[in-house]
Amino acid sequence: TYDDPASMVTELWRTPAAHRGAVLGAAVTPSSGWVFSCGEDGSCAVWRATGGVVRTAPSRRWELDCKSADRVHFYEEAKGGGGEGVGSRVRHSFAVVQALACEPDADSTCFAAAVGASVFLLDRTESAPRARLPAGRVVTALAYIGARRCLCASGYGGVRVWADYGHGPAALLEYKGPLDTLAVSPDARYAASGAQDSTLVLWPLGGDAADGVGDVATGVADGPAVSLQAADGTSADDGA
C-alpha cells in the first residue's frame, strides 16, 4: 500500500543553530535514540532523541583538529566601532567535517567522521576521539558494512576499507578518478559509489557476509569494479 510521506510527519522540529555554519552530515542510530550531526565549523555533535522529541542542546560536542593540510582558512573584516582592530582582517582556521556515519549495531555508541584526508573514530560517551585513520586522499563519504564489520571511505582513487570497524588493517578498492558518494548493499555483497565522470561504480565484494570481513579485509573483490554509464539516462541492462 502507498503511504503519503506527508502523513508520516507528525511534527517539524529544528535545532537552534546546531553548528556555526552549514550542517553537512547527519546520521541516526539504528535504535533511533541518538542523532549525530557535523558541519563546516569543524565540529560533530550528538543529540538525544526520546519520545520523538530531540533535546534543544547537544549531549556532547567535539571540535576536531587535524593536520594543517586538512584545514580550511578564510579571512573576514574585523568588527568593532573603533579602536584597535578596525579595518584589519581576522584569520579563521577550522577543519570542515564533511561526512559521518554511525555503526550499524543497535547497541553501539560509536561513529566515524571525515575531516579532509582523515577519518576520526568517536564514541558518544567519550570526550576525545578514539583514533584518527589516514585515508590518503580527501574523504567524500563514509559507510559501514555491518555484516562484515568494516568501515569504508570514498575519495579520489577508490574506496578505502578498514576491517573491524576501523580498528583493523586497511585495503583499497581502486578506481582511477574522484568518487563523491558511497553506499553498501544491505546483504554486504556490493559497494556502490558515484563518480565525477558521470558513472556509477560497483564493486562485487565477494565471499559470504556470515564469514565476517571475508575478502574485503584483504582488499580482494570477486572482480574489478563495474562502471555503469548513466549520462544518457539508460542503464547497463538496457537492451539485454
PDB file of C-alpha atoms in Angstrom:
ATOM      1  CA  THR A   1       0.000   0.000   0.000  1.00  0.00           C
ATOM      2  CA  TYR A   2       1.094   3.584  -0.627  1.00  0.00           C
ATOM      3  CA  ASP A   3       1.697   5.853   2.345  1.00  0.00           C
ATOM      4  CA  ASP A   4       1.614   9.579   1.780  1.00  0.00           C
ATOM      5  CA  PRO A   5       5.002  10.841   3.028  1.00  0.00           C
ATOM      6  CA  ALA A   6       3.350  13.970   4.406  1.00  0.00           C
ATOM      7  CA  SER A   7       1.103  11.846   6.631  1.00  0.00           C
ATOM      8  CA  MET A   8       4.163  10.274   8.267  1.00  0.00           C
ATOM      9  CA  VAL A   9       5.395  13.615   9.622  1.00  0.00           C
ATOM     10  CA  THR A  10       3.810  14.380  12.991  1.00  0.00           C
ATOM     11  CA  GLU A  11       5.908  17.437  13.827  1.00  0.00           C
ATOM     12  CA  LEU A  12       8.612  19.576  12.219  1.00  0.00           C
ATOM     13  CA  TRP A  13      11.481  20.084  14.654  1.00  0.00           C
ATOM     14  CA  ARG A  14      14.599  22.215  14.241  1.00  0.00           C
ATOM     15  CA  THR A  15      17.588  22.755  16.468  1.00  0.00           C
ATOM     16  CA  PRO A  16      18.528  26.309  17.471  1.00  0.00           C
ATOM     17  CA  ALA A  17      21.775  26.625  15.466  1.00  0.00           C
ATOM     18  CA  ALA A  18      23.198  23.106  15.618  1.00  0.00           C
ATOM     19  CA  HIS A  19      26.507  24.339  14.122  1.00  0.00           C
ATOM     20  CA  ARG A  20      28.244  27.594  13.293  1.00  0.00           C
ATOM     21  CA  GLY A  21      27.667  27.350   9.566  1.00  0.00           C
ATOM     22  CA  ALA A  22      26.146  24.743   7.266  1.00  0.00           C
ATOM     23  CA  VAL A  23      25.303  21.281   8.598  1.00  0.00           C
ATOM     24  CA  LEU A  24      26.999  18.903   6.149  1.00  0.00           C
ATOM     25  CA  GLY A  25      26.052  15.500   7.552  1.00  0.00           C
ATOM     26  CA  ALA A  26      23.516  13.744   9.767  1.00  0.00           C
ATOM     27  CA  ALA A  27      23.027  10.155  10.926  1.00  0.00           C
ATOM     28  CA  VAL A  28      20.557   8.361  13.191  1.00  0.00           C
ATOM     29  CA  THR A  29      21.412   5.313  15.275  1.00  0.00           C
ATOM     30  CA  PRO A  30      19.541   2.068  14.473  1.00  0.00           C
ATOM     31  CA  SER A  31      17.606   2.376  17.733  1.00  0.00           C
ATOM     32  CA  SER A  32      16.587   5.980  16.801  1.00  0.00           C
ATOM     33  CA  GLY A  33      17.670   7.145  20.242  1.00  0.00           C
ATOM     34  CA  TRP A  34      20.523   9.370  19.074  1.00  0.00           C
ATOM     35  CA  VAL A  35      21.117  11.782  16.205  1.00  0.00           C
ATOM     36  CA  PHE A  36      24.622  12.774  15.072  1.00  0.00           C
ATOM     37  CA  SER A  37      25.471  15.912  13.098  1.00  0.00           C
ATOM     38  CA  CYS A  38      28.584  17.517  11.612  1.00  0.00           C
ATOM     39  CA  GLY A  39      29.296  20.834   9.957  1.00  0.00           C
ATOM     40  CA  GLU A  40      31.631  23.237   8.282  1.00  0.00           C
ATOM     41  CA  ASP A  41      32.587  24.701  11.669  1.00  0.00           C
ATOM     42  CA  GLY A  42      34.815  21.662  12.289  1.00  0.00           C
ATOM     43  CA  SER A  43      32.618  20.052  14.918  1.00  0.00           C
ATOM     44  CA  CYS A  44      30.456  16.986  15.500  1.00  0.00           C
ATOM     45  CA  ALA A  45      27.514  16.853  17.896  1.00  0.00           C
ATOM     46  CA  VAL A  46      25.247  14.146  19.277  1.00  0.00           C
ATOM     47  CA  TRP A  47      21.635  14.823  20.195  1.00  0.00           C
ATOM     48  CA  ARG A  48      19.409  12.724  22.460  1.00  0.00           C
ATOM     49  CA  ALA A  49      16.045  11.811  20.917  1.00  0.00           C
ATOM     50  CA  THR A  50      13.371  10.477  23.280  1.00  0.00           C
ATOM     51  CA  GLY A  51       9.695  10.048  22.559  1.00  0.00           C
ATOM     52  CA  GLY A  52      10.079  11.638  19.140  1.00  0.00           C
ATOM     53  CA  VAL A  53      11.451  14.879  20.625  1.00  0.00           C
ATOM     54  CA  VAL A  54      15.081  15.945  20.274  1.00  0.00           C
ATOM     55  CA  ARG A  55      16.686  17.975  23.029  1.00  0.00           C
ATOM     56  CA  THR A  56      17.399  21.611  22.231  1.00  0.00           C
ATOM     57  CA  ALA A  57      21.088  21.279  23.204  1.00  0.00           C
ATOM     58  CA  PRO A  58      23.551  18.574  22.131  1.00  0.00           C
ATOM     59  CA  SER A  59      24.522  15.942  24.675  1.00  0.00           C
ATOM     60  CA  ARG A  60      28.155  16.268  23.594  1.00  0.00           C
ATOM     61  CA  ARG A  61      30.163  18.208  21.029  1.00  0.00           C
ATOM     62  CA  TRP A  62      33.603  17.514  19.550  1.00  0.00           C
ATOM     63  CA  GLU A  63      35.901  20.108  17.963  1.00  0.00           C
ATOM     64  CA  LEU A  64      38.006  18.020  15.608  1.00  0.00           C
ATOM     65  CA  ASP A  65      41.548  19.082  14.900  1.00  0.00           C
ATOM     66  CA  CYS A  66      43.913  17.577  12.359  1.00  0.00           C
ATOM     67  CA  LYS A  67      46.925  18.293  10.195  1.00  0.00           C
ATOM     68  CA  SER A  68      47.178  21.773   8.701  1.00  0.00           C
ATOM     69  CA  ALA A  69      46.748  20.303   5.202  1.00  0.00           C
ATOM     70  CA  ASP A  70      43.209  19.225   6.155  1.00  0.00           C
ATOM     71  CA  ARG A  71      42.208  22.627   7.486  1.00  0.00           C
ATOM     72  CA  VAL A  72      40.297  25.438   5.771  1.00  0.00           C
ATOM     73  CA  HIS A  73      41.410  29.062   6.162  1.00  0.00           C
ATOM     74  CA  PHE A  74      39.472  32.231   5.423  1.00  0.00           C
ATOM     75  CA  TYR A  75      39.624  35.900   6.365  1.00  0.00           C
ATOM     76  CA  GLU A  76      36.943  38.421   7.284  1.00  0.00           C
ATOM     77  CA  GLU A  77      36.962  42.082   8.238  1.00  0.00           C
ATOM     78  CA  ALA A  78      37.292  42.708  11.964  1.00  0.00           C
ATOM     79  CA  LYS A  79      34.162  44.013  13.662  1.00  0.00           C
ATOM     80  CA  GLY A  80      34.050  46.940  16.075  1.00  0.00           C
ATOM     81  CA  GLY A  81      33.136  50.577  16.296  1.00  0.00           C
ATOM     82  CA  GLY A  82      36.614  51.922  16.899  1.00  0.00           C
ATOM     83  CA  GLY A  83      39.971  51.318  18.462  1.00  0.00           C
ATOM     84  CA  GLU A  84      42.404  48.557  17.717  1.00  0.00           C
ATOM     85  CA  GLY A  85      41.454  46.079  15.024  1.00  0.00           C
ATOM     86  CA  VAL A  86      39.300  48.399  12.948  1.00  0.00           C
ATOM     87  CA  GLY A  87      39.941  47.822   9.258  1.00  0.00           C
ATOM     88  CA  SER A  88      42.072  44.732   9.889  1.00  0.00           C
ATOM     89  CA  ARG A  89      41.280  41.199   8.813  1.00  0.00           C
ATOM     90  CA  VAL A  90      40.688  38.281  11.179  1.00  0.00           C
ATOM     91  CA  ARG A  91      42.009  34.875  10.150  1.00  0.00           C
ATOM     92  CA  HIS A  92      39.790  31.874  10.843  1.00  0.00           C
ATOM     93  CA  SER A  93      41.044  28.315  10.589  1.00  0.00           C
ATOM     94  CA  PHE A  94      38.995  25.181  11.067  1.00  0.00           C
ATOM     95  CA  ALA A  95      38.607  21.628   9.855  1.00  0.00           C
ATOM     96  CA  VAL A  96      35.423  21.050   7.880  1.00  0.00           C
ATOM     97  CA  VAL A  97      33.683  17.800   8.883  1.00  0.00           C
ATOM     98  CA  GLN A  98      32.264  16.731   5.537  1.00  0.00           C
ATOM     99  CA  ALA A  99      30.799  13.286   6.288  1.00  0.00           C
ATOM    100  CA  LEU A 100      29.823  10.976   9.120  1.00  0.00           C
ATOM    101  CA  ALA A 101      28.274   7.560   9.721  1.00  0.00           C
ATOM    102  CA  CYS A 102      27.256   5.651  12.850  1.00  0.00           C
ATOM    103  CA  GLU A 103      27.985   1.986  13.497  1.00  0.00           C
ATOM    104  CA  PRO A 104      25.020  -0.181  12.493  1.00  0.00           C
ATOM    105  CA  ASP A 105      24.981  -2.327  15.629  1.00  0.00           C
ATOM    106  CA  ALA A 106      21.892  -1.495  17.695  1.00  0.00           C
ATOM    107  CA  ASP A 107      23.802  -1.248  20.992  1.00  0.00           C
ATOM    108  CA  SER A 108      26.853   0.591  19.636  1.00  0.00           C
ATOM    109  CA  THR A 109      27.791   4.087  20.847  1.00  0.00           C
ATOM    110  CA  CYS A 110      30.439   4.677  18.153  1.00  0.00           C
ATOM    111  CA  PHE A 111      30.515   6.657  14.922  1.00  0.00           C
ATOM    112  CA  ALA A 112      33.029   7.956  12.373  1.00  0.00           C
ATOM    113  CA  ALA A 113      33.609  11.465  10.991  1.00  0.00           C
ATOM    114  CA  ALA A 114      35.673  12.560   7.995  1.00  0.00           C
ATOM    115  CA  VAL A 115      37.871  15.672   8.069  1.00  0.00           C
ATOM    116  CA  GLY A 116      39.927  16.233   4.947  1.00  0.00           C
ATOM    117  CA  ALA A 117      42.026  13.119   4.378  1.00  0.00           C
ATOM    118  CA  SER A 118      41.460  11.828   7.908  1.00  0.00           C
ATOM    119  CA  VAL A 119      38.742   9.679   9.468  1.00  0.00           C
ATOM    120  CA  PHE A 120      38.116  10.056  13.206  1.00  0.00           C
ATOM    121  CA  LEU A 121      36.631   7.257  15.297  1.00  0.00           C
ATOM    122  CA  LEU A 122      34.471   8.617  18.099  1.00  0.00           C
ATOM    123  CA  ASP A 123      32.263   7.362  20.917  1.00  0.00           C
ATOM    124  CA  ARG A 124      29.302   9.434  22.094  1.00  0.00           C
ATOM    125  CA  THR A 125      30.206   8.582  25.717  1.00  0.00           C
ATOM    126  CA  GLU A 126      33.796   9.858  25.431  1.00  0.00           C
ATOM    127  CA  SER A 127      35.040  13.436  25.127  1.00  0.00           C
ATOM    128  CA  ALA A 128      38.053  12.724  22.874  1.00  0.00           C
ATOM    129  CA  PRO A 129      38.336  10.777  19.595  1.00  0.00           C
ATOM    130  CA  ARG A 130      39.439   7.175  19.938  1.00  0.00           C
ATOM    131  CA  ALA A 131      41.619   7.176  16.824  1.00  0.00           C
ATOM    132  CA  ARG A 132      42.480   9.017  13.616  1.00  0.00           C
ATOM    133  CA  LEU A 133      42.774   6.949  10.439  1.00  0.00           C
ATOM    134  CA  PRO A 134      44.784   8.333   7.486  1.00  0.00           C
ATOM    135  CA  ALA A 135      42.750   7.924   4.286  1.00  0.00           C
ATOM    136  CA  GLY A 136      45.419   9.168   1.872  1.00  0.00           C
ATOM    137  CA  ARG A 137      43.038  11.448  -0.063  1.00  0.00           C
ATOM    138  CA  VAL A 138      40.184  13.761   0.904  1.00  0.00           C
ATOM    139  CA  VAL A 139      37.212  11.669   2.048  1.00  0.00           C
ATOM    140  CA  THR A 140      33.870  12.422   0.384  1.00  0.00           C
ATOM    141  CA  ALA A 141      31.584   9.856   2.069  1.00  0.00           C
ATOM    142  CA  LEU A 142      31.564   7.190   4.790  1.00  0.00           C
ATOM    143  CA  ALA A 143      29.647   3.907   5.120  1.00  0.00           C
ATOM    144  CA  TYR A 144      29.730   0.854   7.362  1.00  0.00           C
ATOM    145  CA  ILE A 145      29.401  -2.761   6.238  1.00  0.00           C
ATOM    146  CA  GLY A 146      27.660  -4.144   9.304  1.00  0.00           C
ATOM    147  CA  ALA A 147      27.628  -7.793   8.267  1.00  0.00           C
ATOM    148  CA  ARG A 148      31.404  -7.690   7.709  1.00  0.00           C
ATOM    149  CA  ARG A 149      32.269  -5.175  10.461  1.00  0.00           C
ATOM    150  CA  CYS A 150      34.074  -2.864   8.025  1.00  0.00           C
ATOM    151  CA  LEU A 151      34.305   0.920   7.692  1.00  0.00           C
ATOM    152  CA  CYS A 152      34.522   2.396   4.172  1.00  0.00           C
ATOM    153  CA  ALA A 153      35.604   5.831   2.967  1.00  0.00           C
ATOM    154  CA  SER A 154      35.330   7.045  -0.636  1.00  0.00           C
ATOM    155  CA  GLY A 155      37.546   9.641  -2.289  1.00  0.00           C
ATOM    156  CA  TYR A 156      39.908  10.153  -5.197  1.00  0.00           C
ATOM    157  CA  GLY A 157      41.394   6.830  -6.293  1.00  0.00           C
ATOM    158  CA  GLY A 158      38.796   4.476  -4.863  1.00  0.00           C
ATOM    159  CA  VAL A 159      37.224   3.289  -1.609  1.00  0.00           C
ATOM    160  CA  ARG A 160      39.417   2.596   1.410  1.00  0.00           C
ATOM    161  CA  VAL A 161      38.147  -0.235   3.632  1.00  0.00           C
ATOM    162  CA  TRP A 162      39.166  -0.852   7.248  1.00  0.00           C
ATOM    163  CA  ALA A 163      38.447  -4.146   8.969  1.00  0.00           C
ATOM    164  CA  ASP A 164      36.980  -4.344  12.487  1.00  0.00           C
ATOM    165  CA  TYR A 165      35.145  -1.000  12.114  1.00  0.00           C
ATOM    166  CA  GLY A 166      38.396   0.891  11.634  1.00  0.00           C
ATOM    167  CA  HIS A 167      40.486  -0.926  14.224  1.00  0.00           C
ATOM    168  CA  GLY A 168      41.880  -3.480  11.766  1.00  0.00           C
ATOM    169  CA  PRO A 169      44.054  -3.394   8.629  1.00  0.00           C
ATOM    170  CA  ALA A 170      43.111  -1.215   5.647  1.00  0.00           C
ATOM    171  CA  ALA A 171      42.682  -2.131   1.982  1.00  0.00           C
ATOM    172  CA  LEU A 172      41.856  -0.136  -1.153  1.00  0.00           C
ATOM    173  CA  LEU A 173      39.196  -0.846  -3.774  1.00  0.00           C
ATOM    174  CA  GLU A 174      40.828   1.093  -6.593  1.00  0.00           C
ATOM    175  CA  TYR A 175      39.251   3.413  -9.131  1.00  0.00           C
ATOM    176  CA  LYS A 176      41.060   5.847 -11.414  1.00  0.00           C
ATOM    177  CA  GLY A 177      39.269   9.069 -10.644  1.00  0.00           C
ATOM    178  CA  PRO A 178      37.343  11.001  -7.976  1.00  0.00           C
ATOM    179  CA  LEU A 179      34.365   9.431  -6.179  1.00  0.00           C
ATOM    180  CA  ASP A 180      31.754  11.595  -4.463  1.00  0.00           C
ATOM    181  CA  THR A 181      29.202   9.225  -2.906  1.00  0.00           C
ATOM    182  CA  LEU A 182      29.185   5.808  -1.252  1.00  0.00           C
ATOM    183  CA  ALA A 183      26.629   3.149  -0.304  1.00  0.00           C
ATOM    184  CA  VAL A 184      26.733  -0.538   0.620  1.00  0.00           C
ATOM    185  CA  SER A 185      24.012  -3.096  -0.104  1.00  0.00           C
ATOM    186  CA  PRO A 186      22.210  -4.496   2.967  1.00  0.00           C
ATOM    187  CA  ASP A 187      23.490  -8.017   2.189  1.00  0.00           C
ATOM    188  CA  ALA A 188      27.091  -6.677   2.099  1.00  0.00           C
ATOM    189  CA  ARG A 189      27.717  -8.023  -1.411  1.00  0.00           C
ATOM    190  CA  TYR A 190      28.174  -4.731  -3.275  1.00  0.00           C
ATOM    191  CA  ALA A 191      29.696  -1.335  -2.655  1.00  0.00           C
ATOM    192  CA  ALA A 192      28.467   1.473  -4.902  1.00  0.00           C
ATOM    193  CA  SER A 193      29.957   4.910  -5.481  1.00  0.00           C
ATOM    194  CA  GLY A 194      29.097   7.850  -7.721  1.00  0.00           C
ATOM    195  CA  ALA A 195      31.982   9.184  -9.819  1.00  0.00           C
ATOM    196  CA  GLN A 196      32.583  12.617 -11.328  1.00  0.00           C
ATOM    197  CA  ASP A 197      32.874  11.058 -14.806  1.00  0.00           C
ATOM    198  CA  SER A 198      29.059  10.524 -14.890  1.00  0.00           C
ATOM    199  CA  THR A 199      29.247   6.841 -13.943  1.00  0.00           C
ATOM    200  CA  LEU A 200      28.072   4.674 -11.068  1.00  0.00           C
ATOM    201  CA  VAL A 201      30.840   2.350  -9.899  1.00  0.00           C
ATOM    202  CA  LEU A 202      30.059  -1.059  -8.367  1.00  0.00           C
ATOM    203  CA  TRP A 203      32.411  -3.451  -6.556  1.00  0.00           C
ATOM    204  CA  PRO A 204      31.262  -7.071  -6.090  1.00  0.00           C
ATOM    205  CA  LEU A 205      32.619  -7.698  -2.595  1.00  0.00           C
ATOM    206  CA  GLY A 206      32.520 -11.496  -2.785  1.00  0.00           C
ATOM    207  CA  GLY A 207      32.533 -14.118  -0.060  1.00  0.00           C
ATOM    208  CA  ASP A 208      29.788 -14.815   2.457  1.00  0.00           C
ATOM    209  CA  ALA A 209      28.806 -11.992   4.784  1.00  0.00           C
ATOM    210  CA  ALA A 210      28.334 -14.577   7.531  1.00  0.00           C
ATOM    211  CA  ASP A 211      32.058 -15.287   7.371  1.00  0.00           C
ATOM    212  CA  GLY A 212      32.910 -11.832   8.724  1.00  0.00           C
ATOM    213  CA  VAL A 213      35.036  -9.410   6.766  1.00  0.00           C
ATOM    214  CA  GLY A 214      35.948 -12.087   4.239  1.00  0.00           C
ATOM    215  CA  ASP A 215      37.774 -10.949   1.104  1.00  0.00           C
ATOM    216  CA  VAL A 216      37.175  -7.273   1.861  1.00  0.00           C
ATOM    217  CA  ALA A 217      39.749  -7.395   4.660  1.00  0.00           C
ATOM    218  CA  THR A 218      42.482  -8.068   2.120  1.00  0.00           C
ATOM    219  CA  GLY A 219      41.082  -5.708  -0.490  1.00  0.00           C
ATOM    220  CA  VAL A 220      40.143  -8.523  -2.877  1.00  0.00           C
ATOM    221  CA  ALA A 221      36.785  -8.430  -4.636  1.00  0.00           C
ATOM    222  CA  ASP A 222      35.196 -11.048  -6.895  1.00  0.00           C
ATOM    223  CA  GLY A 223      36.209  -8.934  -9.878  1.00  0.00           C
ATOM    224  CA  PRO A 224      37.170  -5.453 -10.956  1.00  0.00           C
ATOM    225  CA  ALA A 225      34.892  -2.504 -10.399  1.00  0.00           C
ATOM    226  CA  VAL A 226      31.998  -2.336 -12.849  1.00  0.00           C
ATOM    227  CA  SER A 227      31.302   1.162 -14.200  1.00  0.00           C
ATOM    228  CA  LEU A 228      27.725   1.824 -15.331  1.00  0.00           C
ATOM    229  CA  GLN A 229      27.316   4.752 -17.726  1.00  0.00           C
ATOM    230  CA  ALA A 230      24.286   6.794 -16.709  1.00  0.00           C
ATOM    231  CA  ALA A 231      24.776  10.089 -18.537  1.00  0.00           C
ATOM    232  CA  ASP A 232      22.213   9.235 -21.242  1.00  0.00           C
ATOM    233  CA  GLY A 233      19.585   8.077 -18.755  1.00  0.00           C
ATOM    234  CA  THR A 234      19.924   4.373 -19.622  1.00  0.00           C
ATOM    235  CA  SER A 235      21.247   1.516 -17.558  1.00  0.00           C
ATOM    236  CA  ALA A 236      23.799  -1.115 -18.426  1.00  0.00           C
ATOM    237  CA  ASP A 237      20.981  -3.673 -18.615  1.00  0.00           C
ATOM    238  CA  ASP A 238      19.011  -1.843 -21.323  1.00  0.00           C
ATOM    239  CA  GLY A 239      18.624  -3.996 -24.395  1.00  0.00           C
ATOM    240  CA  ALA A 240      19.765  -7.143 -22.625  1.00  0.00           C
TER     241      ALA A 240
END
